[in-house]
């Protein structure tokens, strides 16, 4: 091994779409930190795309050293199919290996013409809801589960919850295959009254884009705690001789610097004490539940709701 | 059977070498990926395979996919031939530009085509809003899907008919007229029989492309299960659930349908060609 090789190491971080800006800044911070600490230069390469596609790419052989995806189900699938890392990966880092979180909120048109306040307003006749297909979009599964949990708590039974989500999805005029397509439908094509969105993306839309003046965010009374988890792909990291760097890369996500960055990029930090006060003001108080609380984990939720023949499929079965 | 027996007498040398190369190339480029598809599917039992490919939602998507692709290819058959006719037979200013425009649907990334079509035909688009007032919904209905397929399939018919028409001897038409045939009779009995095989080729290319099209359709379809969900989307849906076997099972079913339809079209083409040859034999 030559000297140059020992001094510069490369990590491949396979992530999903909306983390692009966050990791761009974080990678710089991490390299500086790691260089100061060990004298080793770490260069982080990023791969972004739809979460499901990214997971399949890793299953098919993409040499990821770390994964920072949108839901635990995709990471579970990789572990199960490839054995590249243990299936108890989620217990390796604090807070279920999710260093930053988000939730599902409503994006409505300026002035909120349909007067949408909470989940109940989404099932009213004449209200058009835009959300991607939860079978093809990982992000959209959070939307569905949030609606389900609200209905189950509010109306007290599973049958009522099925009725509620059926009604809601009948109000969906266009079901895109991914979050990008849905954003396009709602923002560019002007279709629909309310867009179910991750909070970080809704905040990005209302603070940065030129469309800022056209939309506002409505926070429902109850929503889901979206936990985009991270893990090291142990076998790859070991083969690439970057195991130490990969572990440190993820642990450093819980540091004050990284937590502040996460809040800056509209994710809720797990350690809010490290974030800027003005960034934190963007996150209103809302009752949040986790997938584990209500559904007993992603595997269970996936099996019952989204797999073929599951609850979601029944919504569209003829004769209902 | 030895190669010598397979080969009809030909003055061209190098038959074994070129046939070997052809088969090898076909195997590598076409058969290898398709056999991977079949192998993945084989992890299902026969009854599992059957229940995947006959699921109500999947069947609804076949009807939509093949129906819209057939309709779009038929529209292109008529209007594509017309465009080819105009481009070959008339001289006008800007003809070269028109000729170049034809290929644009090939060059454009299909997703861009889909987004552009929605921008125009969507409920808030300049054309879509007008049509909506007349009660015609285009975007997010099968009408929109057909429109996208017409767009992406358009060049096929034009480009297959055009060269045949260019080679067509105008003297034949003149002879037909001189022998007292009316215009319609000439078109029906002289021109169309000549063009039919190439029109059918263009039709089947446009059809095959339409059946497999994903990128542009996905933006304009609306993707509502049982109504506007195309088969390629269902395949992607299966993949998102890591159900590789289910995805390839649907793909196999699709492939089989397409193969059948292409065989029928090819058969029709062969029949027409034979008929024309007979006809020419009678004439001569």
PDB file of C-alpha atoms in Angstrom, chain A residues 14-298:
ATOM      1  CA  UNK A  14     -26.094   5.918  -0.627  1.00  0.00           C
ATOM      2  CA  UNK A  15     -28.979   8.187   0.314  1.00  0.00           C
ATOM      3  CA  UNK A  16     -32.385   9.312  -0.949  1.00  0.00           C
ATOM      4  CA  UNK A  17     -33.438  12.483  -2.734  1.00  0.00           C
ATOM      5  CA  UNK A  18     -34.119  15.256  -0.213  1.00  0.00           C
ATOM      6  CA  UNK A  19     -30.935  14.807   1.859  1.00  0.00           C
ATOM      7  CA  UNK A  20     -28.753  16.178  -0.935  1.00  0.00           C
ATOM      8  CA  UNK A  21     -28.141  19.656   0.504  1.00  0.00           C
ATOM      9  CA  UNK A  22     -27.721  18.412   4.062  1.00  0.00           C
ATOM     10  CA  UNK A  23     -25.039  15.852   3.241  1.00  0.00           C
ATOM     11  CA  UNK A  24     -23.238  18.240   0.950  1.00  0.00           C
ATOM     12  CA  UNK A  25     -22.553  20.475   3.947  1.00  0.00           C
ATOM     13  CA  UNK A  26     -22.162  17.660   6.436  1.00  0.00           C
ATOM     14  CA  UNK A  27     -19.482  15.920   4.353  1.00  0.00           C
ATOM     15  CA  UNK A  28     -17.307  19.024   4.463  1.00  0.00           C
ATOM     16  CA  UNK A  29     -17.731  19.279   8.246  1.00  0.00           C
ATOM     17  CA  UNK A  30     -16.961  15.623   8.728  1.00  0.00           C
ATOM     18  CA  UNK A  31     -13.832  15.673   6.559  1.00  0.00           C
ATOM     19  CA  UNK A  32     -12.473  18.653   8.481  1.00  0.00           C
ATOM     20  CA  UNK A  33     -13.227  16.996  11.800  1.00  0.00           C
ATOM     21  CA  UNK A  34     -11.750  13.645  10.799  1.00  0.00           C
ATOM     22  CA  UNK A  35      -8.621  15.159   9.281  1.00  0.00           C
ATOM     23  CA  UNK A  36      -7.982  17.169  12.446  1.00  0.00           C
ATOM     24  CA  UNK A  37      -8.468  14.108  14.563  1.00  0.00           C
ATOM     25  CA  UNK A  38      -6.616  11.401  12.615  1.00  0.00           C
ATOM     26  CA  UNK A  39      -4.706  13.128   9.855  1.00  0.00           C
ATOM     27  CA  UNK A  40      -6.591  11.101   7.263  1.00  0.00           C
ATOM     28  CA  UNK A  41      -8.430  12.762   4.387  1.00  0.00           C
ATOM     29  CA  UNK A  42     -11.870  11.308   3.850  1.00  0.00           C
ATOM     30  CA  UNK A  43     -13.663  12.019   0.649  1.00  0.00           C
ATOM     31  CA  UNK A  44     -17.369  11.188   0.719  1.00  0.00           C
ATOM     32  CA  UNK A  45     -19.100  10.391  -2.526  1.00  0.00           C
ATOM     33  CA  UNK A  46     -22.895  10.742  -2.564  1.00  0.00           C
ATOM     34  CA  UNK A  47     -25.523   8.826  -4.443  1.00  0.00           C
ATOM     35  CA  UNK A  48     -29.080  10.173  -4.321  1.00  0.00           C
ATOM     36  CA  UNK A  49     -32.290   8.819  -5.817  1.00  0.00           C
ATOM     37  CA  UNK A  50     -35.672   7.383  -4.911  1.00  0.00           C
ATOM     38  CA  UNK A  51     -35.250   5.347  -1.715  1.00  0.00           C
ATOM     39  CA  UNK A  52     -36.562   2.082  -3.153  1.00  0.00           C
ATOM     40  CA  UNK A  53     -34.389   2.348  -6.265  1.00  0.00           C
ATOM     41  CA  UNK A  54     -31.349   3.080  -4.140  1.00  0.00           C
ATOM     42  CA  UNK A  55     -32.007   0.029  -1.970  1.00  0.00           C
ATOM     43  CA  UNK A  56     -32.360  -2.197  -5.038  1.00  0.00           C
ATOM     44  CA  UNK A  57     -29.109  -0.813  -6.432  1.00  0.00           C
ATOM     45  CA  UNK A  58     -27.313  -1.856  -3.231  1.00  0.00           C
ATOM     46  CA  UNK A  59     -28.949  -5.299  -3.367  1.00  0.00           C
ATOM     47  CA  UNK A  60     -27.772  -5.611  -6.963  1.00  0.00           C
ATOM     48  CA  UNK A  61     -24.213  -4.753  -5.995  1.00  0.00           C
ATOM     49  CA  UNK A  62     -23.729  -0.985  -5.596  1.00  0.00           C
ATOM     50  CA  UNK A  63     -20.715  -0.726  -3.253  1.00  0.00           C
ATOM     51  CA  UNK A  64     -22.250   1.483  -0.548  1.00  0.00           C
ATOM     52  CA  UNK A  65     -20.252   1.919   2.662  1.00  0.00           C
ATOM     53  CA  UNK A  66     -23.026   3.712   4.515  1.00  0.00           C
ATOM     54  CA  UNK A  67     -26.770   3.922   3.918  1.00  0.00           C
ATOM     55  CA  UNK A  68     -28.858   6.944   4.840  1.00  0.00           C
ATOM     56  CA  UNK A  69     -32.301   6.045   3.503  1.00  0.00           C
ATOM     57  CA  UNK A  70     -35.907   7.109   4.071  1.00  0.00           C
ATOM     58  CA  UNK A  71     -37.276   4.119   5.935  1.00  0.00           C
ATOM     59  CA  UNK A  72     -36.078   1.145   7.913  1.00  0.00           C
ATOM     60  CA  UNK A  73     -37.990  -1.248   5.694  1.00  0.00           C
ATOM     61  CA  UNK A  74     -35.630  -0.654   2.766  1.00  0.00           C
ATOM     62  CA  UNK A  75     -32.547  -1.172   4.937  1.00  0.00           C
ATOM     63  CA  UNK A  76     -34.096  -4.330   6.389  1.00  0.00           C
ATOM     64  CA  UNK A  77     -34.628  -5.604   2.864  1.00  0.00           C
ATOM     65  CA  UNK A  78     -30.960  -5.068   2.026  1.00  0.00           C
ATOM     66  CA  UNK A  79     -29.797  -6.831   5.171  1.00  0.00           C
ATOM     67  CA  UNK A  80     -32.164  -9.726   4.593  1.00  0.00           C
ATOM     68  CA  UNK A  81     -31.298 -10.214   0.929  1.00  0.00           C
ATOM     69  CA  UNK A  82     -27.558  -9.655   0.960  1.00  0.00           C
ATOM     70  CA  UNK A  83     -26.331 -10.380   4.497  1.00  0.00           C
ATOM     71  CA  UNK A  84     -23.940  -7.444   4.124  1.00  0.00           C
ATOM     72  CA  UNK A  85     -24.702  -6.380   7.701  1.00  0.00           C
ATOM     73  CA  UNK A  86     -26.565  -7.765  10.717  1.00  0.00           C
ATOM     74  CA  UNK A  87     -30.324  -7.519  10.914  1.00  0.00           C
ATOM     75  CA  UNK A  88     -30.078  -5.836  14.331  1.00  0.00           C
ATOM     76  CA  UNK A  89     -28.511  -2.797  12.634  1.00  0.00           C
ATOM     77  CA  UNK A  90     -31.173  -0.449  13.948  1.00  0.00           C
ATOM     78  CA  UNK A  91     -30.094  -0.918  17.572  1.00  0.00           C
ATOM     79  CA  UNK A  92     -26.468   0.033  16.902  1.00  0.00           C
ATOM     80  CA  UNK A  93     -26.915   3.786  17.059  1.00  0.00           C
ATOM     81  CA  UNK A  94     -29.028   5.917  19.420  1.00  0.00           C
ATOM     82  CA  UNK A  95     -32.669   6.800  18.667  1.00  0.00           C
ATOM     83  CA  UNK A  96     -33.252   3.729  16.462  1.00  0.00           C
ATOM     84  CA  UNK A  97     -30.337   4.805  14.270  1.00  0.00           C
ATOM     85  CA  UNK A  98     -32.190   7.933  13.162  1.00  0.00           C
ATOM     86  CA  UNK A  99     -30.076  11.012  13.973  1.00  0.00           C
ATOM     87  CA  UNK A 100     -32.663  13.408  12.550  1.00  0.00           C
ATOM     88  CA  UNK A 101     -36.399  13.028  12.054  1.00  0.00           C
ATOM     89  CA  UNK A 102     -39.286  14.659  10.297  1.00  0.00           C
ATOM     90  CA  UNK A 103     -43.037  14.323  10.148  1.00  0.00           C
ATOM     91  CA  UNK A 104     -45.899  14.503   7.686  1.00  0.00           C
ATOM     92  CA  UNK A 105     -47.649  17.862   7.231  1.00  0.00           C
ATOM     93  CA  UNK A 106     -50.104  19.374   4.745  1.00  0.00           C
ATOM     94  CA  UNK A 107     -49.084  21.831   2.084  1.00  0.00           C
ATOM     95  CA  UNK A 108     -52.069  23.904   0.907  1.00  0.00           C
ATOM     96  CA  UNK A 109     -52.507  26.771  -1.516  1.00  0.00           C
ATOM     97  CA  UNK A 110     -52.076  30.317  -0.183  1.00  0.00           C
ATOM     98  CA  UNK A 111     -54.968  31.454   2.019  1.00  0.00           C
ATOM     99  CA  UNK A 112     -56.058  27.836   2.470  1.00  0.00           C
ATOM    100  CA  UNK A 113     -59.174  28.207   0.270  1.00  0.00           C
ATOM    101  CA  UNK A 114     -60.626  24.809   1.252  1.00  0.00           C
ATOM    102  CA  UNK A 115     -60.077  25.565   4.942  1.00  0.00           C
ATOM    103  CA  UNK A 116     -58.079  22.439   5.676  1.00  0.00           C
ATOM    104  CA  UNK A 117     -57.114  22.083   9.327  1.00  0.00           C
ATOM    105  CA  UNK A 118     -56.760  18.414  10.140  1.00  0.00           C
ATOM    106  CA  UNK A 119     -56.962  14.894   8.711  1.00  0.00           C
ATOM    107  CA  UNK A 120     -60.797  14.933   8.798  1.00  0.00           C
ATOM    108  CA  UNK A 121     -60.826  17.662   6.170  1.00  0.00           C
ATOM    109  CA  UNK A 122     -59.019  15.430   3.694  1.00  0.00           C
ATOM    110  CA  UNK A 123     -61.899  12.961   3.375  1.00  0.00           C
ATOM    111  CA  UNK A 124     -64.542  15.606   2.671  1.00  0.00           C
ATOM    112  CA  UNK A 125     -66.145  15.367  -0.748  1.00  0.00           C
ATOM    113  CA  UNK A 126     -64.650  17.812  -3.226  1.00  0.00           C
ATOM    114  CA  UNK A 127     -61.242  18.018  -1.587  1.00  0.00           C
ATOM    115  CA  UNK A 128     -58.456  16.773  -3.827  1.00  0.00           C
ATOM    116  CA  UNK A 129     -55.469  15.227  -2.072  1.00  0.00           C
ATOM    117  CA  UNK A 130     -52.111  14.727  -3.779  1.00  0.00           C
ATOM    118  CA  UNK A 131     -49.898  11.932  -2.492  1.00  0.00           C
ATOM    119  CA  UNK A 132     -47.762   9.369  -4.318  1.00  0.00           C
ATOM    120  CA  UNK A 133     -48.566   5.667  -4.486  1.00  0.00           C
ATOM    121  CA  UNK A 134     -47.378   4.108  -1.196  1.00  0.00           C
ATOM    122  CA  UNK A 135     -46.591   0.922  -3.062  1.00  0.00           C
ATOM    123  CA  UNK A 136     -43.993   2.621  -5.216  1.00  0.00           C
ATOM    124  CA  UNK A 137     -42.863   5.459  -2.959  1.00  0.00           C
ATOM    125  CA  UNK A 138     -41.240   4.854   0.425  1.00  0.00           C
ATOM    126  CA  UNK A 139     -41.958   8.408   1.517  1.00  0.00           C
ATOM    127  CA  UNK A 140     -45.642   8.004   0.734  1.00  0.00           C
ATOM    128  CA  UNK A 141     -45.929   5.057   3.103  1.00  0.00           C
ATOM    129  CA  UNK A 142     -45.415   7.492   5.969  1.00  0.00           C
ATOM    130  CA  UNK A 143     -48.342   9.561   4.632  1.00  0.00           C
ATOM    131  CA  UNK A 144     -50.622   6.565   4.553  1.00  0.00           C
ATOM    132  CA  UNK A 145     -49.596   5.346   8.012  1.00  0.00           C
ATOM    133  CA  UNK A 146     -50.071   8.805   9.498  1.00  0.00           C
ATOM    134  CA  UNK A 147     -53.641   8.945   8.146  1.00  0.00           C
ATOM    135  CA  UNK A 148     -54.333   5.432   9.381  1.00  0.00           C
ATOM    136  CA  UNK A 149     -53.043   6.102  12.891  1.00  0.00           C
ATOM    137  CA  UNK A 150     -55.081   9.286  13.128  1.00  0.00           C
ATOM    138  CA  UNK A 151     -58.270   7.491  12.083  1.00  0.00           C
ATOM    139  CA  UNK A 152     -57.685   4.551  14.363  1.00  0.00           C
ATOM    140  CA  UNK A 153     -57.157   6.808  17.346  1.00  0.00           C
ATOM    141  CA  UNK A 154     -59.992   9.162  16.521  1.00  0.00           C
ATOM    142  CA  UNK A 155     -62.641   6.610  15.575  1.00  0.00           C
ATOM    143  CA  UNK A 156     -61.462   3.755  17.687  1.00  0.00           C
ATOM    144  CA  UNK A 157     -61.547   0.781  15.358  1.00  0.00           C
ATOM    145  CA  UNK A 158     -59.711  -0.803  12.480  1.00  0.00           C
ATOM    146  CA  UNK A 159     -62.804  -0.956  10.276  1.00  0.00           C
ATOM    147  CA  UNK A 160     -63.278   2.769  10.698  1.00  0.00           C
ATOM    148  CA  UNK A 161     -59.627   3.306   9.829  1.00  0.00           C
ATOM    149  CA  UNK A 162     -59.995   1.282   6.632  1.00  0.00           C
ATOM    150  CA  UNK A 163     -63.043   3.343   5.717  1.00  0.00           C
ATOM    151  CA  UNK A 164     -61.138   6.545   6.453  1.00  0.00           C
ATOM    152  CA  UNK A 165     -58.093   5.782   4.327  1.00  0.00           C
ATOM    153  CA  UNK A 166     -60.326   4.432   1.521  1.00  0.00           C
ATOM    154  CA  UNK A 167     -62.206   7.710   1.505  1.00  0.00           C
ATOM    155  CA  UNK A 168     -58.948   9.639   1.560  1.00  0.00           C
ATOM    156  CA  UNK A 169     -57.434   7.749  -1.379  1.00  0.00           C
ATOM    157  CA  UNK A 170     -60.666   8.175  -3.359  1.00  0.00           C
ATOM    158  CA  UNK A 171     -59.967  11.891  -3.096  1.00  0.00           C
ATOM    159  CA  UNK A 172     -56.604  11.391  -4.813  1.00  0.00           C
ATOM    160  CA  UNK A 173     -57.080  12.358  -8.486  1.00  0.00           C
ATOM    161  CA  UNK A 174     -53.505  11.619  -9.588  1.00  0.00           C
ATOM    162  CA  UNK A 175     -51.256   9.086  -7.947  1.00  0.00           C
ATOM    163  CA  UNK A 176     -47.671   9.586  -9.017  1.00  0.00           C
ATOM    164  CA  UNK A 177     -45.111   6.860  -8.543  1.00  0.00           C
ATOM    165  CA  UNK A 178     -42.747   8.987  -6.468  1.00  0.00           C
ATOM    166  CA  UNK A 179     -42.528  12.149  -4.363  1.00  0.00           C
ATOM    167  CA  UNK A 180     -40.867  14.062  -7.203  1.00  0.00           C
ATOM    168  CA  UNK A 181     -43.770  13.393  -9.542  1.00  0.00           C
ATOM    169  CA  UNK A 182     -46.319  14.407  -6.913  1.00  0.00           C
ATOM    170  CA  UNK A 183     -44.522  17.648  -6.168  1.00  0.00           C
ATOM    171  CA  UNK A 184     -44.599  18.385  -9.869  1.00  0.00           C
ATOM    172  CA  UNK A 185     -48.325  17.617 -10.037  1.00  0.00           C
ATOM    173  CA  UNK A 186     -49.177  19.867  -7.096  1.00  0.00           C
ATOM    174  CA  UNK A 187     -46.716  22.709  -7.574  1.00  0.00           C
ATOM    175  CA  UNK A 188     -46.198  22.982 -11.348  1.00  0.00           C
ATOM    176  CA  UNK A 189     -49.457  21.616 -12.730  1.00  0.00           C
ATOM    177  CA  UNK A 190     -51.587  23.162 -10.013  1.00  0.00           C
ATOM    178  CA  UNK A 191     -53.618  20.003  -9.380  1.00  0.00           C
ATOM    179  CA  UNK A 192     -55.204  19.337  -5.985  1.00  0.00           C
ATOM    180  CA  UNK A 193     -56.009  21.245  -2.805  1.00  0.00           C
ATOM    181  CA  UNK A 194     -53.648  19.637  -0.345  1.00  0.00           C
ATOM    182  CA  UNK A 195     -50.325  17.893  -0.714  1.00  0.00           C
ATOM    183  CA  UNK A 196     -49.160  15.429   1.912  1.00  0.00           C
ATOM    184  CA  UNK A 197     -45.513  16.124   2.385  1.00  0.00           C
ATOM    185  CA  UNK A 198     -42.548  15.496   4.609  1.00  0.00           C
ATOM    186  CA  UNK A 199     -42.116  18.521   6.832  1.00  0.00           C
ATOM    187  CA  UNK A 200     -38.534  19.122   5.678  1.00  0.00           C
ATOM    188  CA  UNK A 201     -39.638  19.247   2.040  1.00  0.00           C
ATOM    189  CA  UNK A 202     -42.648  21.439   2.799  1.00  0.00           C
ATOM    190  CA  UNK A 203     -40.377  23.841   4.692  1.00  0.00           C
ATOM    191  CA  UNK A 204     -37.934  23.879   1.815  1.00  0.00           C
ATOM    192  CA  UNK A 205     -40.765  24.692  -0.582  1.00  0.00           C
ATOM    193  CA  UNK A 206     -42.171  27.514   1.545  1.00  0.00           C
ATOM    194  CA  UNK A 207     -38.891  29.168   2.491  1.00  0.00           C
ATOM    195  CA  UNK A 208     -36.658  28.803  -0.519  1.00  0.00           C
ATOM    196  CA  UNK A 209     -38.383  28.259  -3.806  1.00  0.00           C
ATOM    197  CA  UNK A 210     -39.864  30.967  -5.954  1.00  0.00           C
ATOM    198  CA  UNK A 211     -43.245  29.413  -5.186  1.00  0.00           C
ATOM    199  CA  UNK A 212     -42.891  30.403  -1.526  1.00  0.00           C
ATOM    200  CA  UNK A 213     -45.680  32.955  -1.863  1.00  0.00           C
ATOM    201  CA  UNK A 214     -48.151  30.401  -3.210  1.00  0.00           C
ATOM    202  CA  UNK A 215     -48.257  27.813  -0.452  1.00  0.00           C
ATOM    203  CA  UNK A 216     -48.611  27.461   3.268  1.00  0.00           C
ATOM    204  CA  UNK A 217     -48.059  24.650   5.710  1.00  0.00           C
ATOM    205  CA  UNK A 218     -50.841  23.222   7.866  1.00  0.00           C
ATOM    206  CA  UNK A 219     -49.795  21.029  10.762  1.00  0.00           C
ATOM    207  CA  UNK A 220     -52.368  18.384  11.727  1.00  0.00           C
ATOM    208  CA  UNK A 221     -53.232  17.583  15.339  1.00  0.00           C
ATOM    209  CA  UNK A 222     -51.467  14.240  15.179  1.00  0.00           C
ATOM    210  CA  UNK A 223     -48.838  12.880  12.876  1.00  0.00           C
ATOM    211  CA  UNK A 224     -46.158  10.287  12.481  1.00  0.00           C
ATOM    212  CA  UNK A 225     -42.542  10.518  13.564  1.00  0.00           C
ATOM    213  CA  UNK A 226     -40.683   9.880  10.309  1.00  0.00           C
ATOM    214  CA  UNK A 227     -37.305   8.403  11.149  1.00  0.00           C
ATOM    215  CA  UNK A 228     -34.938   8.160   8.200  1.00  0.00           C
ATOM    216  CA  UNK A 229     -32.370   5.696   9.511  1.00  0.00           C
ATOM    217  CA  UNK A 230     -28.655   5.223   8.851  1.00  0.00           C
ATOM    218  CA  UNK A 231     -26.350   2.243   8.949  1.00  0.00           C
ATOM    219  CA  UNK A 232     -22.891   1.040   8.017  1.00  0.00           C
ATOM    220  CA  UNK A 233     -22.713  -1.667   5.341  1.00  0.00           C
ATOM    221  CA  UNK A 234     -20.147  -3.665   7.278  1.00  0.00           C
ATOM    222  CA  UNK A 235     -18.902  -6.030   4.606  1.00  0.00           C
ATOM    223  CA  UNK A 236     -18.383  -3.308   2.038  1.00  0.00           C
ATOM    224  CA  UNK A 237     -16.743  -0.952   4.523  1.00  0.00           C
ATOM    225  CA  UNK A 238     -14.407  -3.719   5.637  1.00  0.00           C
ATOM    226  CA  UNK A 239     -13.502  -4.665   2.074  1.00  0.00           C
ATOM    227  CA  UNK A 240     -12.812  -1.040   1.239  1.00  0.00           C
ATOM    228  CA  UNK A 241     -10.784  -0.702   4.438  1.00  0.00           C
ATOM    229  CA  UNK A 242     -12.949   2.156   5.699  1.00  0.00           C
ATOM    230  CA  UNK A 243     -14.785   0.481   8.604  1.00  0.00           C
ATOM    231  CA  UNK A 244     -13.520   3.010  11.155  1.00  0.00           C
ATOM    232  CA  UNK A 245     -14.341   5.979   8.942  1.00  0.00           C
ATOM    233  CA  UNK A 246     -17.817   4.668   8.125  1.00  0.00           C
ATOM    234  CA  UNK A 247     -18.681   4.182  11.789  1.00  0.00           C
ATOM    235  CA  UNK A 248     -17.343   7.582  12.735  1.00  0.00           C
ATOM    236  CA  UNK A 249     -19.190   9.175   9.810  1.00  0.00           C
ATOM    237  CA  UNK A 250     -22.517   8.013  11.228  1.00  0.00           C
ATOM    238  CA  UNK A 251     -21.711   8.639  14.897  1.00  0.00           C
ATOM    239  CA  UNK A 252     -20.712  12.183  14.079  1.00  0.00           C
ATOM    240  CA  UNK A 253     -24.258  12.760  12.791  1.00  0.00           C
ATOM    241  CA  UNK A 254     -25.252  13.021  16.483  1.00  0.00           C
ATOM    242  CA  UNK A 255     -22.640  15.709  17.215  1.00  0.00           C
ATOM    243  CA  UNK A 256     -23.621  19.330  17.914  1.00  0.00           C
ATOM    244  CA  UNK A 257     -22.281  20.441  14.516  1.00  0.00           C
ATOM    245  CA  UNK A 258     -24.300  17.876  12.594  1.00  0.00           C
ATOM    246  CA  UNK A 259     -27.441  18.395  14.659  1.00  0.00           C
ATOM    247  CA  UNK A 260     -27.297  22.107  13.978  1.00  0.00           C
ATOM    248  CA  UNK A 261     -26.913  21.391  10.251  1.00  0.00           C
ATOM    249  CA  UNK A 262     -29.849  18.983  10.254  1.00  0.00           C
ATOM    250  CA  UNK A 263     -32.092  21.666  11.765  1.00  0.00           C
ATOM    251  CA  UNK A 264     -30.800  24.156   9.234  1.00  0.00           C
ATOM    252  CA  UNK A 265     -31.830  21.786   6.463  1.00  0.00           C
ATOM    253  CA  UNK A 266     -35.325  21.394   7.944  1.00  0.00           C
ATOM    254  CA  UNK A 267     -34.931  18.041   9.669  1.00  0.00           C
ATOM    255  CA  UNK A 268     -35.897  17.851  13.347  1.00  0.00           C
ATOM    256  CA  UNK A 269     -32.683  17.120  15.274  1.00  0.00           C
ATOM    257  CA  UNK A 270     -32.764  14.436  17.985  1.00  0.00           C
ATOM    258  CA  UNK A 271     -30.707  16.829  20.120  1.00  0.00           C
ATOM    259  CA  UNK A 272     -32.544  20.126  19.733  1.00  0.00           C
ATOM    260  CA  UNK A 273     -30.282  21.735  22.347  1.00  0.00           C
ATOM    261  CA  UNK A 274     -27.522  21.945  19.727  1.00  0.00           C
ATOM    262  CA  UNK A 275     -29.622  23.641  17.057  1.00  0.00           C
ATOM    263  CA  UNK A 276     -30.127  27.338  16.383  1.00  0.00           C
ATOM    264  CA  UNK A 277     -33.158  28.780  18.158  1.00  0.00           C
ATOM    265  CA  UNK A 278     -34.469  30.345  14.982  1.00  0.00           C
ATOM    266  CA  UNK A 279     -34.231  27.039  13.113  1.00  0.00           C
ATOM    267  CA  UNK A 280     -36.157  25.280  15.862  1.00  0.00           C
ATOM    268  CA  UNK A 281     -38.991  27.795  15.677  1.00  0.00           C
ATOM    269  CA  UNK A 282     -39.889  26.293  12.321  1.00  0.00           C
ATOM    270  CA  UNK A 283     -40.965  23.053  13.942  1.00  0.00           C
ATOM    271  CA  UNK A 284     -44.392  23.456  15.567  1.00  0.00           C
ATOM    272  CA  UNK A 285     -45.413  21.218  18.461  1.00  0.00           C
ATOM    273  CA  UNK A 286     -47.382  18.251  17.246  1.00  0.00           C
ATOM    274  CA  UNK A 287     -48.242  14.919  18.838  1.00  0.00           C
ATOM    275  CA  UNK A 288     -46.057  12.367  17.118  1.00  0.00           C
ATOM    276  CA  UNK A 289     -46.243   8.605  17.269  1.00  0.00           C
ATOM    277  CA  UNK A 290     -43.733   6.112  15.923  1.00  0.00           C
ATOM    278  CA  UNK A 291     -44.258   3.223  13.541  1.00  0.00           C
ATOM    279  CA  UNK A 292     -43.270   0.880  16.354  1.00  0.00           C
ATOM    280  CA  UNK A 293     -45.971   2.317  18.676  1.00  0.00           C
ATOM    281  CA  UNK A 294     -48.876   1.929  16.302  1.00  0.00           C
ATOM    282  CA  UNK A 295     -47.864  -0.741  13.819  1.00  0.00           C
ATOM    283  CA  UNK A 296     -45.301  -2.836  15.666  1.00  0.00           C
ATOM    284  CA  UNK A 297     -42.473  -1.973  13.275  1.00  0.00           C
ATOM    285  CA  UNK A 298     -41.992  -1.630   9.550  1.00  0.00           C
TER     286      UNK A 298
END
